[in-house]
Short mmCIF file of C-alpha atoms and ligand atoms in Angstrom, two decimals:
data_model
loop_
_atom_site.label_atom_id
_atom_site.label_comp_id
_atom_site.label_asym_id
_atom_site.label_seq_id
_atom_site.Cartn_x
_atom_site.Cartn_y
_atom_site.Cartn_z
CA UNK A 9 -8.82 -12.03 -9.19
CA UNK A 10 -5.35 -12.85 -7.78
CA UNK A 11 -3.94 -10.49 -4.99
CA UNK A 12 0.18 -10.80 -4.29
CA UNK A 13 1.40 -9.03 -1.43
CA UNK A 14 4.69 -7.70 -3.00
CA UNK A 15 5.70 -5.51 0.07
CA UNK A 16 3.51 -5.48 3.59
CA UNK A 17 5.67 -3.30 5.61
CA UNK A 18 5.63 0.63 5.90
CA UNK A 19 8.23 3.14 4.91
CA UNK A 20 11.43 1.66 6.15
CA UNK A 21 10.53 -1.71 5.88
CA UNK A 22 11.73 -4.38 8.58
CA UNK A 23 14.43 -4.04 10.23
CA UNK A 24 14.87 -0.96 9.66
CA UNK A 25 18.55 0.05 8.42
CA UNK A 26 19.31 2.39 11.34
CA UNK A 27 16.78 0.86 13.75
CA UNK A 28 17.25 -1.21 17.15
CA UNK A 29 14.06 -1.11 18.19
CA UNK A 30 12.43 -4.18 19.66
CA UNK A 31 11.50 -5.50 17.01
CA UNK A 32 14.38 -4.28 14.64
CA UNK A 33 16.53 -5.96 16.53
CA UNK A 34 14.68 -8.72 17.66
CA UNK A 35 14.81 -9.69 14.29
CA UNK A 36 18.34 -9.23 13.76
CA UNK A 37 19.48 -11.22 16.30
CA UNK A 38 16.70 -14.22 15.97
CA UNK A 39 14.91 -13.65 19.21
CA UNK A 40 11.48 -12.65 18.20
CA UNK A 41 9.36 -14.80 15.75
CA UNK A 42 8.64 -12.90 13.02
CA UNK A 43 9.42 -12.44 9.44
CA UNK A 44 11.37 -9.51 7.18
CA UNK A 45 8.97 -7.70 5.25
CA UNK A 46 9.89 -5.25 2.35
CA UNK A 47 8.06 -2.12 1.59
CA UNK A 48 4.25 -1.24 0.43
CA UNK A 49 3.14 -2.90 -2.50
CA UNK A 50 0.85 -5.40 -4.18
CA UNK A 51 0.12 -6.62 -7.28
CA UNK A 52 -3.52 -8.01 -8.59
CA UNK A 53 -4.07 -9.99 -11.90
CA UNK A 54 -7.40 -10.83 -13.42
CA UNK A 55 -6.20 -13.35 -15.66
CA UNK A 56 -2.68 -14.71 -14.17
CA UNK A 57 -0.75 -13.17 -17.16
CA UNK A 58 -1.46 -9.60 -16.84
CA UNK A 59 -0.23 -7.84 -13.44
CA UNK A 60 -1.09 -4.40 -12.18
CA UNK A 61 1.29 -2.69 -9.50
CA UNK A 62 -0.15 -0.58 -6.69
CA UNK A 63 2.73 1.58 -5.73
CA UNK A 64 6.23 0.99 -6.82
CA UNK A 65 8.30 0.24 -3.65
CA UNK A 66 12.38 1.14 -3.27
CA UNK A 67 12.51 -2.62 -2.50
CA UNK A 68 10.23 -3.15 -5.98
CA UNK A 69 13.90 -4.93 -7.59
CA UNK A 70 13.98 -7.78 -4.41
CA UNK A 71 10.09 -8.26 -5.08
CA UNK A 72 10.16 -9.16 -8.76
CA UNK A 73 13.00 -11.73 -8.13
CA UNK A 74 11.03 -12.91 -5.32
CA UNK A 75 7.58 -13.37 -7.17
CA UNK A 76 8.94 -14.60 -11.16
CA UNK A 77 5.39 -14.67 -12.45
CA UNK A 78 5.86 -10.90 -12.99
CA UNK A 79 8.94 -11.71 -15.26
CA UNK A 80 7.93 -13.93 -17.85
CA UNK A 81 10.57 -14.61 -20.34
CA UNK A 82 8.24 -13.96 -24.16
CA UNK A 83 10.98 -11.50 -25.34
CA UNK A 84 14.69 -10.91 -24.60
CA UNK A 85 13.20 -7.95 -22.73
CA UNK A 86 9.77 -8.91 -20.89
CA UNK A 87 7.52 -8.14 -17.97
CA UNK A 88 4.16 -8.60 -16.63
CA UNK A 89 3.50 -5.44 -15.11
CA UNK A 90 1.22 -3.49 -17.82
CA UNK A 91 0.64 -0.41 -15.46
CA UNK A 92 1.21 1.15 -12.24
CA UNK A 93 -1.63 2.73 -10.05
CA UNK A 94 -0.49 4.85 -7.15
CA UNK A 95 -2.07 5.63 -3.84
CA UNK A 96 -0.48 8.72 -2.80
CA UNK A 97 2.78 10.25 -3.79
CA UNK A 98 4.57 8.62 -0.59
CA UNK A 99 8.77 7.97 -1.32
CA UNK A 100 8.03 4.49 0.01
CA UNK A 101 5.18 4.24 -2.51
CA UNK A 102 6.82 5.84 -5.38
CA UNK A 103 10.75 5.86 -6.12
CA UNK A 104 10.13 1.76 -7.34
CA UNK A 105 9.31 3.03 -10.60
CA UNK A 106 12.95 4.79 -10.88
CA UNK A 107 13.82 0.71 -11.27
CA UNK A 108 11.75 -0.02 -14.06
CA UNK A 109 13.20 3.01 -15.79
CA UNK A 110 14.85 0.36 -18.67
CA UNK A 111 12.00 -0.42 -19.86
CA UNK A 112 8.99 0.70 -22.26
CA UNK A 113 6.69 3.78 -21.32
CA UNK A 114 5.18 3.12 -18.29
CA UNK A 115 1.67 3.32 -18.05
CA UNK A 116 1.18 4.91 -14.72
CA UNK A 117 -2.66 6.22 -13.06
CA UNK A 118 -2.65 8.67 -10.15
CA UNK A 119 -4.84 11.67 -9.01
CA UNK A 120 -4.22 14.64 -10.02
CA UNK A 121 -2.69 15.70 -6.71
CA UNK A 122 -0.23 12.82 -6.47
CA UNK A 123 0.97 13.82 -9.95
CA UNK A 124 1.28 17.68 -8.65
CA UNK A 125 3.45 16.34 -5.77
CA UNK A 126 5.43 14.03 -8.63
CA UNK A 127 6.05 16.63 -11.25
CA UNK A 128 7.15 19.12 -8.29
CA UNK A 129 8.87 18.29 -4.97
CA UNK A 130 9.88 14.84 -6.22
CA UNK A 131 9.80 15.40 -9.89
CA UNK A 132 9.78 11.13 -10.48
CA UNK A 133 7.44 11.52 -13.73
CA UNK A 134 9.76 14.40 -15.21
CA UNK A 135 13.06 12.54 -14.64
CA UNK A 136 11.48 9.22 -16.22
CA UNK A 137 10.60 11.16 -19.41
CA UNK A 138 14.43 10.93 -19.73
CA UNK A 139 14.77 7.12 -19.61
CA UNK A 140 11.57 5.19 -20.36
CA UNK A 141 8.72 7.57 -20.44
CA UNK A 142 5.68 7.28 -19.08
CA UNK A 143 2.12 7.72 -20.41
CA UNK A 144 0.10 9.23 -17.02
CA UNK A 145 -3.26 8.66 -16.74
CA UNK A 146 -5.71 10.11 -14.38
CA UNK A 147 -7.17 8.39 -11.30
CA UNK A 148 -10.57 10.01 -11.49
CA UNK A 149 -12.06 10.31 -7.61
CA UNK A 150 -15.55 11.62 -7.85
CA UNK A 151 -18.15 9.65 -6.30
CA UNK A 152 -18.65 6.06 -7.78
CA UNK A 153 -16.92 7.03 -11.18
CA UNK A 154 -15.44 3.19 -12.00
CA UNK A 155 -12.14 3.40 -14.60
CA UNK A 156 -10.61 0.74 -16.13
CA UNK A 157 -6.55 0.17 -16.20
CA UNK A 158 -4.87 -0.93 -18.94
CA UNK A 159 -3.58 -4.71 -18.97
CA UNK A 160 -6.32 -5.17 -16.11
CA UNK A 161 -8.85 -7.11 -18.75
CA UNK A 162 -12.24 -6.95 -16.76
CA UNK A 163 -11.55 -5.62 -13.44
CA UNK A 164 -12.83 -3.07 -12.71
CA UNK A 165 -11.41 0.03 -10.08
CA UNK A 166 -13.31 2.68 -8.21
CA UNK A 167 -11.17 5.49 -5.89
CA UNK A 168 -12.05 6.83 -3.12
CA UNK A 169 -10.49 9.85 -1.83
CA UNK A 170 -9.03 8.98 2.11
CA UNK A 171 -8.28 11.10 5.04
CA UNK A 172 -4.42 10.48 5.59
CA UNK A 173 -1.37 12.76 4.89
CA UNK A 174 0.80 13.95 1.79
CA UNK A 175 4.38 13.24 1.87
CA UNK A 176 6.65 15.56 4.18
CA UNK A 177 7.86 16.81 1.11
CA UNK A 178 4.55 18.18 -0.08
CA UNK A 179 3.40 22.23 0.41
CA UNK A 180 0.32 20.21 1.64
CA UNK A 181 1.43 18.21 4.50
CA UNK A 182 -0.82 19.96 6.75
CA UNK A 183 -4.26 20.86 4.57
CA UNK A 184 -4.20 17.22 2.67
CA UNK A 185 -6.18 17.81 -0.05
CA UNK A 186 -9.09 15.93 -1.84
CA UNK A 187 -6.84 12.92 -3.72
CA UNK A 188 -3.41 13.34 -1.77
CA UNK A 189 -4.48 9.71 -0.69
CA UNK A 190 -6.94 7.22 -2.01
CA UNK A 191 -8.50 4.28 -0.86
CA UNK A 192 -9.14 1.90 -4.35
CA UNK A 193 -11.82 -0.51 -4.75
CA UNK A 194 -11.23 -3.66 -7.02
CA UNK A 195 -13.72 -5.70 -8.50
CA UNK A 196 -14.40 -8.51 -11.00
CA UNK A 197 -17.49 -9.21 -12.49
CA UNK A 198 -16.10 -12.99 -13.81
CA UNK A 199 -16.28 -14.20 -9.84
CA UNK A 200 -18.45 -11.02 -8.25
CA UNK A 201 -16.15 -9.96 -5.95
CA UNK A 202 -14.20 -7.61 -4.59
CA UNK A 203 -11.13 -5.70 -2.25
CA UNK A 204 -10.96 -2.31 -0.58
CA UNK A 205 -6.97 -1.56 -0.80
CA UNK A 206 -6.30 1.49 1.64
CA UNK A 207 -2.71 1.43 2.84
CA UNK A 208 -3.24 5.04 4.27
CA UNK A 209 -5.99 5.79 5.97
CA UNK A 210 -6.18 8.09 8.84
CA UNK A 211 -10.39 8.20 9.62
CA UNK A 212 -12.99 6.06 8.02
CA UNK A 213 -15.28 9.14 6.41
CA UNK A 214 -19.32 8.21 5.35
CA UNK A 215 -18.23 7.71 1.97
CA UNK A 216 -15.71 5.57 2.82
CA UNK A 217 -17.72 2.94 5.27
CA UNK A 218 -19.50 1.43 2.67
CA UNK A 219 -16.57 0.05 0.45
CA UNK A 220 -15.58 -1.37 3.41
CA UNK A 221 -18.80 -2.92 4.25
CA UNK A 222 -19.18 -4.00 1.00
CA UNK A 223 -15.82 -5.61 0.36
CA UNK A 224 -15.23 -9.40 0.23
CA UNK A 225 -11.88 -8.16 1.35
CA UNK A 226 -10.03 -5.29 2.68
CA UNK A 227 -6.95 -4.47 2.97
CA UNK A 228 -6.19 -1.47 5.06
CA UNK A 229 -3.85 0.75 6.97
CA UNK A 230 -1.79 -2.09 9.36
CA UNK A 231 1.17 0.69 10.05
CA UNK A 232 1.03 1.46 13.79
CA UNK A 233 -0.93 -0.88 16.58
CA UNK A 234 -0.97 2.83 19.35
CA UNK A 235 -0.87 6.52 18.56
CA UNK A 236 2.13 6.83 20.94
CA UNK A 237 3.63 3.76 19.48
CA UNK A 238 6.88 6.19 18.34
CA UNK A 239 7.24 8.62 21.26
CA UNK A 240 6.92 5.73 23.79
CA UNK A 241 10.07 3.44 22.12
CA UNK A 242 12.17 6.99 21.73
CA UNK A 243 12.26 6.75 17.74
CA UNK A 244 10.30 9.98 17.01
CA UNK A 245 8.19 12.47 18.63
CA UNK A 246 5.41 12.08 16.12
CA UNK A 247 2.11 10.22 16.74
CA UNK A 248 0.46 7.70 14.48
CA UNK A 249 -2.70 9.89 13.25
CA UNK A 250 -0.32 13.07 12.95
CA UNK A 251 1.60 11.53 9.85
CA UNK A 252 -1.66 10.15 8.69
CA UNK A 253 -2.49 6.81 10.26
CA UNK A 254 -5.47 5.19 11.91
CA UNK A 255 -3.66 2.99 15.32
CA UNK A 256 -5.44 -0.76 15.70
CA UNK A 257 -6.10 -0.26 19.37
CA UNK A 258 -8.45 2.00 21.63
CA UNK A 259 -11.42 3.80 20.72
CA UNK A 260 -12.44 4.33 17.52
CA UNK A 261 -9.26 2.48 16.41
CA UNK A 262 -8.64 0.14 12.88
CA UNK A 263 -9.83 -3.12 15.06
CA UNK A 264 -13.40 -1.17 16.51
CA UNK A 265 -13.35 -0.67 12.33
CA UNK A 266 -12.49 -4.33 10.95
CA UNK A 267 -14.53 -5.84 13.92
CA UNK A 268 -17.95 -5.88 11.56
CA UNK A 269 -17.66 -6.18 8.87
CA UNK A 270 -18.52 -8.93 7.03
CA UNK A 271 -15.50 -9.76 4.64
CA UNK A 272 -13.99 -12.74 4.96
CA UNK A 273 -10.31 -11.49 4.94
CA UNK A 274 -9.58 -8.63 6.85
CA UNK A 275 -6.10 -7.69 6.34
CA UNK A 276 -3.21 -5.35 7.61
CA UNK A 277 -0.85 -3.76 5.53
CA UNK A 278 1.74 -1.02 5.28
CA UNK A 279 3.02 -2.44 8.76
CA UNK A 280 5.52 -0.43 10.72
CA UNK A 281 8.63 -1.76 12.04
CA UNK A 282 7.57 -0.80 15.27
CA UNK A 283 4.42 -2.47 15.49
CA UNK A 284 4.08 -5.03 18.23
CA UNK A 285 1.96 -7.13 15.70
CA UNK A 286 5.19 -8.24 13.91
CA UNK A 287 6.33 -10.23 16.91
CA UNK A 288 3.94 -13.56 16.23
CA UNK A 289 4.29 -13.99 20.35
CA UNK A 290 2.97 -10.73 21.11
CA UNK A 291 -0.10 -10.45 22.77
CA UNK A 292 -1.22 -7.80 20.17
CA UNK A 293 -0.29 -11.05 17.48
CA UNK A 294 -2.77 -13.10 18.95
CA UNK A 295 -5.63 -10.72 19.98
CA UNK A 296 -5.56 -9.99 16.06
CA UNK A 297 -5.30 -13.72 15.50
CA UNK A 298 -8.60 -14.39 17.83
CA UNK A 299 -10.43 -11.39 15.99
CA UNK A 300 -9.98 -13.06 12.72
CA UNK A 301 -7.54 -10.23 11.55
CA UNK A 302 -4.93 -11.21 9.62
CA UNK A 303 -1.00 -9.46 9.63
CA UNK A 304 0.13 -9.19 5.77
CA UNK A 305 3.27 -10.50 4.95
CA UNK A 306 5.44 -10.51 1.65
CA UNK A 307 4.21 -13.22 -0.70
CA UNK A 308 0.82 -13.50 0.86
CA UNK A 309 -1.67 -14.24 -2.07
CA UNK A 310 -5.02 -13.58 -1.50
CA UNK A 311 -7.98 -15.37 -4.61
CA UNK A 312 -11.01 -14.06 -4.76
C1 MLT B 416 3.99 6.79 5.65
O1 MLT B 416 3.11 6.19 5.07
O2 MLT B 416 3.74 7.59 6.58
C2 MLT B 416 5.37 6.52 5.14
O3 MLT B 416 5.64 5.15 5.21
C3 MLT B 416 6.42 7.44 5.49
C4 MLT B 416 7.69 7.15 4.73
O4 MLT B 416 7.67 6.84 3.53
O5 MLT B 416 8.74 7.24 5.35
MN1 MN B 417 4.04 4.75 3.68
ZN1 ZN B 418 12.46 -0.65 14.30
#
């Protein structure tokens, strides 16, 4: 299976449009190494043809032009996106697929509570029954159920429901449901392998530790490197695992978690502009880089 990093940054994306942090404007001004990144989102194939979207990014337009293998030219109206899976009902992981409203019905898998959230506080699937439809399908989460996606040929997918936190928006901010967000495990059977995709993950639960174990790859939660990461550069007063996310550093933190396992790519994603790993001369950059821990970026392509 092919991975493409379509988006590796968090809500926001980097730099930031109202933000002067260090790294915001670091970038801005060309005095810290380090690269733009657009918002969440990736896209896997099985067969190089056939492309399935996880979450559908704001910046989802900027993506497409920047990766053409999703927009083949068969017809006078084409693409090579055959469905859309969602991890949670996030704005930054959601409001792409208001862009691909031109098109055919879009074939679109979520849990049930990420559809509650989009048929209600950000009504996304109702308003695209006006332009291109969309044929929802549902992410099943108990235990070990596998699904298949349409346009995905053999892969197969397996969610996992993961401790993080429903949009602001949704009446469940605060008692995140079973499903809210969901941790998805990839595999094909043509080359035995496999990734563990978790963009939002706030605790690593039992059921949870051996997808990661198991994984020839995971990809998970890269947003904030400290819990305080926000309070301590004045750009909110909220802390990393209050909106849902697991810091890299200290106790218990995403790098105590990667250290183990055994995959062979361990990889950050959904990285926030504030994060001290975007600076490739921090010293959080290269304690990462010494771990084996890789920083995603946009375009990134990951074979397995
Ligand atoms: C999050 O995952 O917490 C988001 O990136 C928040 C947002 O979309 O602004
Ligand atoms: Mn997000
Ligand atoms: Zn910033």
């Amino acid at each position: 299976m092919r991975i493409r990093v379509l988006g590796s940054a968090a809500g926001g994306g980097f730099p930031q449009w109202n933000c002067n942090c260090f790294n915001c404007a670091g970038l801005r001004e060309g005095t810290i190494r380090a690269q733009a990144r657009t918002q969440s989102s990736i896209a896997v194939s099985g067969n190089n043809t056939d492309w399935i979207l996880f979450n559908a990014s704001p910046d989802i337009l900027a993506q497409l032009r920047a990766f053409p293998e999703l927009q083949p030219g068969r017809t006078v109206r084409d693409t090579a996106i055959r469905a859309v899976v969602l991890m949670d009902a996030q704005i930054d992981h959601t409001t792409g697929l208001f862009m691909l409203r031109e098109g055919r019905p879009l074939e679109i898998y979520s849990t049930d509570m990420a559809r509650e959230d989009l048929t209600t506080g950000n009504p996304v699937f109702h308003i695209l029954q006006h332009y291109c439809g969309i044929h929802w399908h549902r992410v099943p989460i108990d235990p070990g159920k596998h699904f298949g996606v349409i346009g995905a040929g053999d892969l197969s997918f397996r969610a996992a429901p993961v401790a993080s936190k429903p949009p602001p928006y949704s009446p469940r901010r605060d008692q995140p449901h079973q499903g809210d967000n969901i941790g998805m495990r990839i595999s094909d059977p043509k080359t035995g392998t496999s990734v563990f995709y978790a963009p939002g993950l706030l605790e690593i639960e039992p059921h949870v530790r051996p997808l990661l174990e198991d994984a020839d790859c995971v990809m998970v939660d890269g947003t904030f490197w400290s819990d305080d990461e926000m309070i301590r550069l004045g750009v909110s007063k909220k802390r990393a695992r209050e909106i849902g996310h697991l810091p890299q550093a200290g106790a218990g933190g995403m790098i105590e978690v990667l250290k183990p396992l055994k995959a062979s790519r361990k990889v950050l994603i959904h990285i926030n502009n504030t994060n001290p790993i975007l600076n490739e001369d921090s010293p959080e950059h290269r304690e990462l880089k010494d771990l084996g821990i890789e920083v995603a970026y946009d375009g990134m392509e990951i074979t397995l």
